[in-house]
Structures are given as structure tokens and as C-alpha cells.
Coordinates of C-alpha atoms in Angstrom, one line a residue:
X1 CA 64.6 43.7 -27.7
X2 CA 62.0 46.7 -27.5
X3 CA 60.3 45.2 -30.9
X4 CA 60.1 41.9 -29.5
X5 CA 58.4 42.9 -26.0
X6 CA 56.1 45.4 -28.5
X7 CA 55.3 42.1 -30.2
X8 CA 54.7 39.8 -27.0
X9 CA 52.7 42.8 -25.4
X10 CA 50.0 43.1 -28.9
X11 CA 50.0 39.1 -28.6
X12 CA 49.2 39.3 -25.0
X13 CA 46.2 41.5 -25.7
X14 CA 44.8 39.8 -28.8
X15 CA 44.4 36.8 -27.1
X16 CA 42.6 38.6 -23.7
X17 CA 40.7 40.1 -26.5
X18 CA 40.0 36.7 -28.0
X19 CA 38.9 35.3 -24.6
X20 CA 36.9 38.0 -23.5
X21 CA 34.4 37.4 -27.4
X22 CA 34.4 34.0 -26.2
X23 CA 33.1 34.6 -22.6
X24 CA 31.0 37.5 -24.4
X25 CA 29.4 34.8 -26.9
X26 CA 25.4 34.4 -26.3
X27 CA 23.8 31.0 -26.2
X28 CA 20.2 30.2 -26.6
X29 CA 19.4 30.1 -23.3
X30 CA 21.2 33.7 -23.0
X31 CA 18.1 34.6 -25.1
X32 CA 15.1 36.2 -23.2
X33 CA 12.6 33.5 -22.0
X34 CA 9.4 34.8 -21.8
X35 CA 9.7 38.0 -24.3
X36 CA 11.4 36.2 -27.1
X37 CA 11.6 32.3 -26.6
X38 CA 8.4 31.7 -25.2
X39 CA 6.3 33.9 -27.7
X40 CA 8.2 33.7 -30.6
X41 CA 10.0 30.2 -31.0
X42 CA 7.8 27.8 -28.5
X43 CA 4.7 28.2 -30.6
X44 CA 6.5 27.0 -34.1
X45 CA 8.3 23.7 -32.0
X46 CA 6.3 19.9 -32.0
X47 CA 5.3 19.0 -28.8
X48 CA 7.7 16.2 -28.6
X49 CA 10.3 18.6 -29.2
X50 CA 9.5 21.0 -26.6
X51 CA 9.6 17.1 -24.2
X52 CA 13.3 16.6 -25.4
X53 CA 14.6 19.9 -24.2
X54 CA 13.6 19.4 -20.9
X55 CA 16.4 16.5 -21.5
X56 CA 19.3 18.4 -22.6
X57 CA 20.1 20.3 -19.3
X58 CA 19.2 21.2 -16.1
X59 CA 18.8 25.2 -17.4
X60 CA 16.3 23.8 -20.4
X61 CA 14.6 22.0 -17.8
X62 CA 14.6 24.6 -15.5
X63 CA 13.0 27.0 -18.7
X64 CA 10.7 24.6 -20.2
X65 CA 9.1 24.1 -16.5
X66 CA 8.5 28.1 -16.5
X67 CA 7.3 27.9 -20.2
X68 CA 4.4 25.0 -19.0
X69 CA 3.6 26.5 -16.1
X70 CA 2.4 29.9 -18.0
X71 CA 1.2 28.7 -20.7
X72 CA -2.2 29.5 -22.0
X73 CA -2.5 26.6 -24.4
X74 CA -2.7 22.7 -24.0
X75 CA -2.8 21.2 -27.5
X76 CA -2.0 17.5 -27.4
X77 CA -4.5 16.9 -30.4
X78 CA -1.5 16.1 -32.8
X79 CA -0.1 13.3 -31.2
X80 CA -3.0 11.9 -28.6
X81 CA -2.0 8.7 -29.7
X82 CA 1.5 8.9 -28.1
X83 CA 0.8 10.8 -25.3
X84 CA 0.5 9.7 -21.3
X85 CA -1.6 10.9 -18.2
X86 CA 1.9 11.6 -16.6
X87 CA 3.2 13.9 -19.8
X88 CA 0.0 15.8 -19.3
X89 CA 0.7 16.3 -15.6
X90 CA 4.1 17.7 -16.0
X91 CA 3.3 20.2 -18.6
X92 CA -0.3 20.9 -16.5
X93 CA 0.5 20.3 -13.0
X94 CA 1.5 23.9 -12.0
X95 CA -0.2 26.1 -14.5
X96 CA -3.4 27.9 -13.1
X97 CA -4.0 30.0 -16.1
X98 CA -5.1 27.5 -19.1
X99 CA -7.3 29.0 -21.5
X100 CA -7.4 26.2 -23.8
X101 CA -7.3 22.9 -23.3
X102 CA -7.7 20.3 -26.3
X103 CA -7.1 16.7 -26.1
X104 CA -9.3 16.0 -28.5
X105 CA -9.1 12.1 -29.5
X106 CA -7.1 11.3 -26.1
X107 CA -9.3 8.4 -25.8
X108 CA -6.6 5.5 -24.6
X109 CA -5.4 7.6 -21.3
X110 CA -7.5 10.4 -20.8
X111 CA -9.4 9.8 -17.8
X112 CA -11.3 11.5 -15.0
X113 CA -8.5 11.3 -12.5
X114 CA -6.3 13.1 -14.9
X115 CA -8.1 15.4 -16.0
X116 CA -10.3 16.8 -13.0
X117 CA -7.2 18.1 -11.5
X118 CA -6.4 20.0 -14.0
X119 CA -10.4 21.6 -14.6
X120 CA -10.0 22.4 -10.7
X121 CA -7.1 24.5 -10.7
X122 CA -7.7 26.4 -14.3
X123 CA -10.8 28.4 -13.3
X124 CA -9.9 30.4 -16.3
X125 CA -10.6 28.2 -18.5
X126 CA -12.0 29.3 -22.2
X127 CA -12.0 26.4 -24.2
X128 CA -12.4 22.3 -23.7
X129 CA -12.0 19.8 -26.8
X130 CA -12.3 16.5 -25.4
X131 CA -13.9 14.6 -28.1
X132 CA -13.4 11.0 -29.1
X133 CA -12.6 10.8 -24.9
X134 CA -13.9 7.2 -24.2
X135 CA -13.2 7.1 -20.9
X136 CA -14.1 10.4 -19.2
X137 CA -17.4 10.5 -17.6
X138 CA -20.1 12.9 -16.8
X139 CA -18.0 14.0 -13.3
X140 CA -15.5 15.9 -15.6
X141 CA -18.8 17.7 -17.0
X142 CA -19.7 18.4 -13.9
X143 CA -16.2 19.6 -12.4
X144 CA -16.1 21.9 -15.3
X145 CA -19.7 23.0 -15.0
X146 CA -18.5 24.2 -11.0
X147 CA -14.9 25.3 -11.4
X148 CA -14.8 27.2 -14.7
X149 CA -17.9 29.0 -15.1
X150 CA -16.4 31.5 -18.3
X151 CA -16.0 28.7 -20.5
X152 CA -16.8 30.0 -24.2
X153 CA -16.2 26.7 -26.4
X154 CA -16.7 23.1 -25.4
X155 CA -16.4 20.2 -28.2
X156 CA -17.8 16.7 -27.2
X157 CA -17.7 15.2 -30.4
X158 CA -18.5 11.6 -30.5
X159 CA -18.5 11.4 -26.1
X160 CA -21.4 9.2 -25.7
X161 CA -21.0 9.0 -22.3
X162 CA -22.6 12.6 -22.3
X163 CA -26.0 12.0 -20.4
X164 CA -28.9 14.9 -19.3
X165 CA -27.3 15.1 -16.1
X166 CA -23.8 16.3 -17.3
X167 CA -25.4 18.6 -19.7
X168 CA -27.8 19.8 -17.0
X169 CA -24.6 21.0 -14.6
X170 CA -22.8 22.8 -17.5
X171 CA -26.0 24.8 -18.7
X172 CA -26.8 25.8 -14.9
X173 CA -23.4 27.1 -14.3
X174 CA -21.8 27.7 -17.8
X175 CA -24.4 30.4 -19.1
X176 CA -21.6 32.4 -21.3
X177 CA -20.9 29.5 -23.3
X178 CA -20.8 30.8 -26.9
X179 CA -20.3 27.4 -28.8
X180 CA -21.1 23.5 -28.4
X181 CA -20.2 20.7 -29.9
X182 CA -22.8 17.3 -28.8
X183 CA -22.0 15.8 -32.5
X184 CA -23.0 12.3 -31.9
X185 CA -23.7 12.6 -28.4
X186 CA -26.8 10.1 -28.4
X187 CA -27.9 10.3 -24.3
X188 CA -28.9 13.6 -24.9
X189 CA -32.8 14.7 -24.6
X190 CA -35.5 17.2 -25.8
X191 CA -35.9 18.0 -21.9
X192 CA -31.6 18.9 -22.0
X193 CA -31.6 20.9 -24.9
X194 CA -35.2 23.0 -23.8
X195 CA -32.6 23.8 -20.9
X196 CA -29.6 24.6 -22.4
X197 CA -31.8 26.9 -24.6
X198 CA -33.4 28.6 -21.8
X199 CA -29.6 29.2 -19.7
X200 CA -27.1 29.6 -22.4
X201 CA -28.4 33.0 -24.1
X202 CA -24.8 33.9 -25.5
X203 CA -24.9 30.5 -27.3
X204 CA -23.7 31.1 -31.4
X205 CA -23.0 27.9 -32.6
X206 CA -24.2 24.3 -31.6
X207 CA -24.1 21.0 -33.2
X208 CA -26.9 18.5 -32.0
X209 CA -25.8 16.1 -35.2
X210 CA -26.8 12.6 -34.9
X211 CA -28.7 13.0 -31.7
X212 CA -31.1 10.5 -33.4
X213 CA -33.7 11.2 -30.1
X214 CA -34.3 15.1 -30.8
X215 CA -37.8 16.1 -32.1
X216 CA -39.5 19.2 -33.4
X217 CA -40.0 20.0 -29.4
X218 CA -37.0 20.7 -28.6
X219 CA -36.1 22.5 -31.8
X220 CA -39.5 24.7 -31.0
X221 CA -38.0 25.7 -27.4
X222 CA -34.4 26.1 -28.7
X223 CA -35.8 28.7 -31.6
X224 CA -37.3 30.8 -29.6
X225 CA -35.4 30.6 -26.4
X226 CA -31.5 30.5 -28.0
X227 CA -32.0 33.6 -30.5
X228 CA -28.3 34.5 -30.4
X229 CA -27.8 31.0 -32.7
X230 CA -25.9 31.6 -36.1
X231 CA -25.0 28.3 -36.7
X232 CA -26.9 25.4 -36.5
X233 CA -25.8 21.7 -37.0
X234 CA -29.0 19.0 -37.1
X235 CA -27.3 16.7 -39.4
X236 CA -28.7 12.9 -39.3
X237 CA -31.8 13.8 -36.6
X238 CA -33.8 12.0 -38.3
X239 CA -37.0 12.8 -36.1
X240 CA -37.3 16.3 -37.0
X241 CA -39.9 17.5 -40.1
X242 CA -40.8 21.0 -41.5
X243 CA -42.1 21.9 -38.5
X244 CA -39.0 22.7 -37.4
X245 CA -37.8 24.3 -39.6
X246 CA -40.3 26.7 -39.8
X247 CA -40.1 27.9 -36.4
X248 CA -36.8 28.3 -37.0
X249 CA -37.6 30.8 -39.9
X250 CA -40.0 32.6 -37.9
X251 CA -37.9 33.1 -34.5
X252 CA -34.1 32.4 -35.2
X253 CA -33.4 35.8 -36.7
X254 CA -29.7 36.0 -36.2
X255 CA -29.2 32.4 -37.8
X256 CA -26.8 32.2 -40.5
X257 CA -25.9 29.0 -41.5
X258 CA -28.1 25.6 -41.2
X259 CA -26.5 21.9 -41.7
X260 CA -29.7 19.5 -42.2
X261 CA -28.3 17.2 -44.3
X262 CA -29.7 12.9 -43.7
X263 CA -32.8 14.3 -42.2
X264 CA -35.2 13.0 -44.0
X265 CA -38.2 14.4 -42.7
X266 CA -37.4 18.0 -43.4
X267 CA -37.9 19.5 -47.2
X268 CA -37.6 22.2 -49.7
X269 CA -41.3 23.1 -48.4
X270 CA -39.6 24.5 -45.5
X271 CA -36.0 25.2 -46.0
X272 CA -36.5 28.3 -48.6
X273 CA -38.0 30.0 -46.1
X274 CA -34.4 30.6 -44.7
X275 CA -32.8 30.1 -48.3
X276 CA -34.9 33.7 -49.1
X277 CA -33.2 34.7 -46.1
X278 CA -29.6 34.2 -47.3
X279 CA -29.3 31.0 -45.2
X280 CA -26.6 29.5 -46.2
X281 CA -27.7 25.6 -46.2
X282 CA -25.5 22.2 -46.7
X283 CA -28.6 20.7 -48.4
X284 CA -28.9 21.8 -52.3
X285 CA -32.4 22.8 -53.7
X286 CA -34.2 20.4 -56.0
X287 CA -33.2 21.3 -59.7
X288 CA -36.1 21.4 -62.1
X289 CA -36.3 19.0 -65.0
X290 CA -34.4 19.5 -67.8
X291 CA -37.3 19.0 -70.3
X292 CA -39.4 21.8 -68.5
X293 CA -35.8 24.2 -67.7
X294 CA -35.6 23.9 -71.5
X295 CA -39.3 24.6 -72.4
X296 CA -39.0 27.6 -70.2
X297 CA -36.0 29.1 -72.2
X298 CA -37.4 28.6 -75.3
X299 CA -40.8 30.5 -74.2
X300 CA -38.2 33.1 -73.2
X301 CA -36.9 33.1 -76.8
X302 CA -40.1 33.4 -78.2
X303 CA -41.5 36.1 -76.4
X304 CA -38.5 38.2 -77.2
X305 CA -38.7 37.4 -80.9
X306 CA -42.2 38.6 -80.8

């Protein structure tokens, strides 16, 4: 009798012990949020996934709200083509600390009601890639130009809806921007780039590539004004000559790299001037013929026969 209640007492026990590993078990939600989850396992899911948890309960809902609302990063980029102004304003709608936004190729839903809102509340804004944005106008420029005045980066590929007047309000107010991006951006004049020059002095990089109105004035100003410009995009401006590139020899110092490729006006007369530099340039030197390379290796040959 005593070895059966021994028995029935260990029994008893096991099985508390059993329940209590089961209540003791972690799930993935037990995991810390913002330590772990957030800065380890977020970064490495697809957007749509990170969409679908908000689905599975009302705890992953309650987490992925937290994980939008402080997140520093808004990359829809990946999948513009499947996203919607209302997806954007739940993962956007209450973070004030973006500090970069790219919704680069949005151009079927991004619009200035949607994104406006978002510029106003994110004064700490670093970054903006809204290129390929067909429907955005210049009042986004000029939101952003106001509201986030540290902006470092801003990429307007291909957003010819860009106009001197945009331009204007983000080179008044935006004089820390360190890179821009007006690829194809065909509103813009010689009188908004003289002004950018002149207000942006921390600007590094810039692409004014296919801006088939830009002439050797502009690039004059912006050579002697911008002098903190290491790379330099003038791809397809067809209007510009030696002359430019000259003064850029002479005044751009700090200049690294030069794109000047389809500009047909500009030559080897100028460009190894910066090539001597250590220039690094997308268009390649003229080779010499091959009948005089040869006649100049042979000579070589000779002479050290002699």
C-alpha cells in the first residue's frame, strides 16, 4: 500500500512538473520586441510579410504597430507596384522619426495628399527617393523644403514635374543637403542650378543628367560656387562644350569622379585636364592608331638595339 501511494505521489509530481515546462515554454512574441525582434529579425522579413503578421493576432498587431511607429526606415521600393496610399499610412501614420523614406518608382498611388502628411510630421527626415513619382508635384518639394530642413540625400530621378520653383524652396531651406539626384529632370534651369550652387555648400554628389537645357553658365557658377562636389553626373547635356570642363579643372578641386558621357560638345581637349588629375571618367580616351602605336614600338626597339 505504502509503494503504491510512493508511486501515485512521484506521478502526481511529474505531471505538475510537466505542466509547469508547458506554462514555462516561450513563444515568439515572449521574445523582446524592440532589443531583439525589432533589430534583429524585422530587418531580414519582406514587407508583405511583416503586413501578414499584423493578421495573425491581436498581440502581432499590437507589436507590429510599435515596430512602424519607431521605425527609422520606409523602403517600399521592392514592391511599389503592389503597394497602396492606405498601406503607407498605416505603417507611417504614427511615426515622427523617419530618417528614410524611399518610394522610389511609386508612380501609380503616390500622391501629394499621401505623402505631405507624412513630410510634415518627420522633421527628421534624412533621406527622400521618390523617383519615377508621376504624380507628386512641386508642393511635396516645397513641404519638404519647410518641414525637414536636415535632409542629406534627395533622389528625383525621372520626376519631370520638378520645376525652378520646387528646386528654388529646397535650396533656400535645405542648405545641408549632401547629395541630389535631378537625372532627367528637364524643367530645370541655368538660373536653379546658379542657386543651388550658391545655398547648398555641403553638396558631394549631384546628377543634372539629361537636363538637355543646362549650358556652360550654369556649370561656370556651380564650379566655383559648389567646391565640396566629388561626384558629378552631366550625362546627355548636350549644350555643354570644353568650356566647362575646364572650369571645372581649374575650380572643382575636391572632384573625383565625372560622368560626361552623350555630350557631344565636350572632348579629350578638355577632359585630361582632370584625367592628369586622377579623375576617374565614364568616357574612355581616344586610342592612337594602330599603325602609328606600332611604329612607336618598333622606334623603341631600335633605339635600344643601338
Amino acid at each position: 500500500m505504502e509503494e503504491a501511494a510512493s508511486t501515485n505521489e512521484v506521478s502526481e509530481d511529474t505531471d505538475d512538473a510537466s505542466e509547469k515546462h508547458e506554462e514555462e515554454e516561450l513563444t515568439f512574441l515572449d521574445i523582446p520586441w524592440e532589443d531583439v525582434i525589432f533589430k534583429y529579425i524585422m530587418p531580414c522579413l519582406p514587407l508583405q510579410t511583416k503586413f501578414q503578421m499584423r493578421r495573425v493576432s491581436k498581440q502581432c498587431l499590437e507589436m507590429m504597430t510599435l515596430y512602424f511607429s519607431i521605425s527609422r526606415t520606409v523602403n517600399t521600393c521592392r514592391i511599389a507596384n503592389k503597394m497602396t496610399a492606405g498601406a503607407l499610412s498605416l505603417m507611417t501614420k504614427n511615426n515622427t522619426g523617419l530618417h528614410d523614406l524611399v518610394l522610389r518608382n511609386s508612380k501609380d498611388w503616390l500622391t501629394d495628399p499621401v505623402l505631405i502628411p507624412v513630410l510634415k510630421q518627420n522633421q527628421k527626415l534624412q533621406r527622400l527617393d521618390i523617383s519615377n513619382c508621376s504624380f507628386v508635384t512641386n508642393s511635396s518639394l516645397q513641404v519638404l523644403g519647410v518641414n525637414c530642413k536636415n535632409v542629406r540625400t534627395v533622389c528625383l530621378t525621372d520626376c519631370h514635374w520638378v520645376s525652378v520653383e520646387g528646386l528654388t524652396v529646397l535650396a533656400f531651406h535645405c542648405v545641408n543637403i549632401e547629395s541630389l539626384d535631378l537625372t532627367g529632370c528637364w524643367g530645370i534651369t541655368d538660373e536653379a542650378i546658379t542657386l543651388l550652387a550658391m545655398q547648398c555648400k555641403k553638396l558631394q554628389y549631384l546628377s543634372m543628367a539629361k537636363i538637355y537645357g543646362l549650358t556652360d553658365y550654369a556649370m561656370s557658377i556651380l564650379a566655383r560656387e559648389a567646391t565640396s562636389i566629388r561626384h558629378l553626373n552631366i550625362r546627355g547635356c548636350w549644350r555643354l562644350s570644353d568650356d566647362s570642363i575646364r572650369i571645372l579643372a581649374e575650380y572643382a578641386t575636391n572632384l573625383k569622379a565625372l560622368e560626361a558621357r552623350e555630350c557631344r560638345d565636350i572632348t579629350e581637349n578638355s577632359l585630361y585636364k582632370l584625367r592628369n588629375r586622377g579623375v576617374k571618367i565614364d568616357v574612355r580616351p581616344p586610342q592612337p592608331p594602330r599603325g602609328l602605336a606600332g611604329l612607336r614600338h618598333r622606334s623603341r626597339r631600335l633605339n635600344v638595339q643601338i
